[in-house]
GROMACS .gro file of C-alpha atoms in nm:
model
  191
    1UNK     CA    1  -6.561   0.856 -16.959
    2UNK     CA    2  -6.671   0.584 -16.750
    3UNK     CA    3  -6.648   0.550 -16.395
    4UNK     CA    4  -6.402   0.261 -16.404
    5UNK     CA    5  -6.153   0.417 -16.651
    6UNK     CA    6  -6.140   0.744 -16.401
    7UNK     CA    7  -6.065   0.504 -16.128
    8UNK     CA    8  -5.831   0.320 -16.320
    9UNK     CA    9  -5.673   0.671 -16.411
   10UNK     CA   10  -5.654   0.768 -16.036
   11UNK     CA   11  -5.539   0.454 -15.940
   12UNK     CA   12  -5.269   0.442 -16.194
   13UNK     CA   13  -5.167   0.809 -16.127
   14UNK     CA   14  -5.171   0.718 -15.750
   15UNK     CA   15  -4.946   0.425 -15.789
   16UNK     CA   16  -4.708   0.624 -15.989
   17UNK     CA   17  -4.705   0.883 -15.742
   18UNK     CA   18  -4.631   0.628 -15.469
   19UNK     CA   19  -4.357   0.489 -15.672
   20UNK     CA   20  -4.169   0.838 -15.718
   21UNK     CA   21  -4.245   0.889 -15.343
   22UNK     CA   22  -4.090   0.567 -15.251
   23UNK     CA   23  -3.801   0.609 -15.507
   24UNK     CA   24  -3.753   0.944 -15.343
   25UNK     CA   25  -3.747   0.828 -15.007
   26UNK     CA   26  -3.508   0.509 -15.082
   27UNK     CA   27  -3.251   0.806 -15.240
   28UNK     CA   28  -3.271   0.990 -14.947
   29UNK     CA   29  -3.244   0.712 -14.719
   30UNK     CA   30  -2.921   0.609 -14.941
   31UNK     CA   31  -2.801   0.955 -14.892
   32UNK     CA   32  -2.860   0.983 -14.537
   33UNK     CA   33  -2.700   0.606 -14.497
   34UNK     CA   34  -2.358   0.749 -14.687
   35UNK     CA   35  -2.372   1.056 -14.522
   36UNK     CA   36  -2.387   0.862 -14.168
   37UNK     CA   37  -2.131   0.637 -14.270
   38UNK     CA   38  -1.893   0.888 -14.392
   39UNK     CA   39  -1.938   1.076 -14.039
   40UNK     CA   40  -1.880   0.738 -13.855
   41UNK     CA   41  -1.551   0.698 -14.073
   42UNK     CA   42  -1.448   1.050 -13.977
   43UNK     CA   43  -1.535   0.978 -13.606
   44UNK     CA   44  -1.342   0.668 -13.619
   45UNK     CA   45  -1.029   0.830 -13.799
   46UNK     CA   46  -1.059   1.106 -13.541
   47UNK     CA   47  -1.061   0.868 -13.227
   48UNK     CA   48  -0.758   0.688 -13.375
   49UNK     CA   49  -0.560   1.009 -13.446
   50UNK     CA   50  -0.676   1.111 -13.066
   51UNK     CA   51  -0.542   0.766 -12.930
   52UNK     CA   52  -0.228   0.755 -13.116
   53UNK     CA   53  -0.154   1.121 -13.024
   54UNK     CA   54  -0.226   0.995 -12.632
   55UNK     CA   55   0.008   0.718 -12.702
   56UNK     CA   56   0.266   0.911 -12.836
   57UNK     CA   57   0.221   1.195 -12.565
   58UNK     CA   58   0.239   0.911 -12.280
   59UNK     CA   59   0.562   0.751 -12.456
   60UNK     CA   60   0.736   1.067 -12.468
   61UNK     CA   61   0.635   1.141 -12.090
   62UNK     CA   62   0.767   0.815 -12.017
   63UNK     CA   63   1.105   0.860 -12.216
   64UNK     CA   64   1.154   1.208 -12.072
   65UNK     CA   65   1.122   1.065 -11.708
   66UNK     CA   66   1.377   0.757 -11.791
   67UNK     CA   67   1.617   1.043 -11.907
   68UNK     CA   68   1.584   1.238 -11.582
   69UNK     CA   69   1.565   0.959 -11.371
   70UNK     CA   70   1.906   0.820 -11.546
   71UNK     CA   71   2.062   1.183 -11.532
   72UNK     CA   72   1.975   1.188 -11.165
   73UNK     CA   73   2.135   0.828 -11.073
   74UNK     CA   74   2.455   0.968 -11.276
   75UNK     CA   75   2.468   1.297 -11.088
   76UNK     CA   76   2.410   1.090 -10.754
   77UNK     CA   77   2.700   0.860 -10.833
   78UNK     CA   78   2.947   1.145 -10.925
   79UNK     CA   79   2.854   1.271 -10.593
   80UNK     CA   80   2.962   0.985 -10.408
   81UNK     CA   81   3.258   0.916 -10.641
   82UNK     CA   82   3.368   1.310 -10.582
   83UNK     CA   83   3.285   1.253 -10.201
   84UNK     CA   84   3.488   0.936 -10.175
   85UNK     CA   85   3.760   1.105 -10.342
   86UNK     CA   86   3.738   1.408 -10.095
   87UNK     CA   87   3.733   1.203  -9.801
   88UNK     CA   88   4.071   1.015  -9.926
   89UNK     CA   89   4.218   1.342  -9.974
   90UNK     CA   90   4.126   1.422  -9.630
   91UNK     CA   91   4.262   1.127  -9.490
   92UNK     CA   92   4.588   1.208  -9.687
   93UNK     CA   93   4.632   1.527  -9.533
   94UNK     CA   94   4.527   1.413  -9.177
   95UNK     CA   95   4.805   1.140  -9.202
   96UNK     CA   96   5.081   1.345  -9.353
   97UNK     CA   97   5.424   1.269  -9.182
   98UNK     CA   98   5.591   1.571  -8.976
   99UNK     CA   99   5.845   1.645  -9.212
  100UNK     CA  100   5.592   1.722  -9.476
  101UNK     CA  101   5.331   1.854  -9.203
  102UNK     CA  102   5.582   2.102  -9.054
  103UNK     CA  103   5.687   2.343  -9.344
  104UNK     CA  104   5.313   2.350  -9.432
  105UNK     CA  105   5.209   2.458  -9.065
  106UNK     CA  106   5.498   2.714  -9.054
  107UNK     CA  107   5.385   2.855  -9.389
  108UNK     CA  108   5.029   2.898  -9.281
  109UNK     CA  109   5.141   3.018  -8.939
  110UNK     CA  110   5.378   3.287  -9.084
  111UNK     CA  111   5.095   3.407  -9.333
  112UNK     CA  112   4.842   3.414  -9.048
  113UNK     CA  113   5.070   3.628  -8.787
  114UNK     CA  114   5.111   3.913  -9.015
  115UNK     CA  115   4.738   3.993  -8.960
  116UNK     CA  116   4.787   4.038  -8.568
  117UNK     CA  117   5.047   4.188  -8.331
  118UNK     CA  118   4.935   3.912  -8.074
  119UNK     CA  119   4.667   3.642  -8.102
  120UNK     CA  120   4.549   3.295  -7.978
  121UNK     CA  121   4.642   3.009  -8.183
  122UNK     CA  122   4.446   2.687  -8.194
  123UNK     CA  123   4.576   2.367  -8.369
  124UNK     CA  124   4.465   1.994  -8.384
  125UNK     CA  125   4.553   1.798  -8.093
  126UNK     CA  126   4.815   1.587  -8.276
  127UNK     CA  127   5.000   1.908  -8.374
  128UNK     CA  128   5.024   2.093  -8.041
  129UNK     CA  129   5.380   2.012  -7.987
  130UNK     CA  130   5.462   2.112  -8.351
  131UNK     CA  131   5.272   2.453  -8.313
  132UNK     CA  132   5.422   2.529  -7.998
  133UNK     CA  133   5.754   2.480  -8.152
  134UNK     CA  134   5.673   2.699  -8.410
  135UNK     CA  135   5.545   2.966  -8.176
  136UNK     CA  136   5.874   3.024  -7.998
  137UNK     CA  137   5.966   3.243  -8.273
  138UNK     CA  138   5.616   3.463  -8.250
  139UNK     CA  139   5.604   3.700  -7.915
  140UNK     CA  140   5.268   3.770  -7.839
  141UNK     CA  141   5.112   3.410  -7.986
  142UNK     CA  142   5.019   3.146  -7.774
  143UNK     CA  143   4.865   2.820  -7.814
  144UNK     CA  144   4.517   2.882  -7.650
  145UNK     CA  145   4.344   2.526  -7.734
  146UNK     CA  146   4.248   2.264  -7.989
  147UNK     CA  147   4.052   2.260  -8.268
  148UNK     CA  148   3.896   2.008  -8.514
  149UNK     CA  149   4.095   2.031  -8.842
  150UNK     CA  150   4.304   1.851  -9.046
  151UNK     CA  151   4.613   2.042  -8.978
  152UNK     CA  152   4.714   2.396  -8.994
  153UNK     CA  153   4.653   2.689  -8.746
  154UNK     CA  154   4.343   2.897  -8.665
  155UNK     CA  155   4.430   3.232  -8.504
  156UNK     CA  156   4.216   3.473  -8.302
  157UNK     CA  157   4.269   3.809  -8.186
  158UNK     CA  158   4.237   3.858  -7.795
  159UNK     CA  159   3.931   4.068  -7.852
  160UNK     CA  160   3.778   3.798  -8.061
  161UNK     CA  161   3.710   4.047  -8.372
  162UNK     CA  162   3.939   3.913  -8.584
  163UNK     CA  163   3.991   3.572  -8.675
  164UNK     CA  164   4.220   3.396  -8.945
  165UNK     CA  165   4.132   3.023  -9.059
  166UNK     CA  166   4.431   2.891  -9.200
  167UNK     CA  167   4.380   2.512  -9.140
  168UNK     CA  168   4.447   2.248  -9.393
  169UNK     CA  169   4.079   2.237  -9.400
  170UNK     CA  170   3.985   2.591  -9.550
  171UNK     CA  171   4.315   2.542  -9.795
  172UNK     CA  172   4.155   2.218  -9.902
  173UNK     CA  173   3.795   2.381  -9.931
  174UNK     CA  174   3.958   2.662 -10.143
  175UNK     CA  175   4.158   2.454 -10.376
  176UNK     CA  176   3.866   2.200 -10.385
  177UNK     CA  177   3.608   2.470 -10.517
  178UNK     CA  178   3.838   2.618 -10.763
  179UNK     CA  179   3.955   2.281 -10.921
  180UNK     CA  180   3.615   2.089 -10.912
  181UNK     CA  181   3.532   2.125 -11.247
  182UNK     CA  182   3.869   2.007 -11.381
  183UNK     CA  183   3.866   1.738 -11.141
  184UNK     CA  184   3.539   1.605 -11.267
  185UNK     CA  185   3.656   1.618 -11.612
  186UNK     CA  186   3.963   1.424 -11.529
  187UNK     CA  187   3.732   1.154 -11.303
  188UNK     CA  188   3.428   1.149 -11.553
  189UNK     CA  189   3.632   1.192 -11.868
  190UNK     CA  190   3.429   1.529 -11.990
  191UNK     CA  191   3.684   1.677 -12.182
   0.00000   0.00000   0.00000
């Protein structure tokens, strides 16, 4: 075999080997590129899902916050309405004419005197004459002063240990508390 033939065979074998290596490298490069593209697509899809989840969470938080704010505003408006109704009721009670005020005050006084043998009696300034007239039927009870109330009487034992609040205010407070739910149902149609 001649040297040229050996060189040609080695050269041909080297070219074949180089071509195999190049094809293998191109195949590996294509595989790496495909994997990288798949990884990039997966990363992009995960990022989109994360952004969508954050957007949904933000939307839910804003919606929840809006609902809470609206509920608080409704409750505040209801408190304002109830406060206005309470003020109007107090004004109506304070301005009761004497023909209605007298029997109510008498009933509250009669109920309170049962707790005492004798006591100091307090009434609103506008009712002092009425209460003094009612006290004429009760020995040991005398008008001792005035108290800030809508009407009725406040009795206190001479030793200061027992006190009975039979004012229109205390009666209103009890009635108000006992009927607040029903009143709210009527005012705000929650039946």
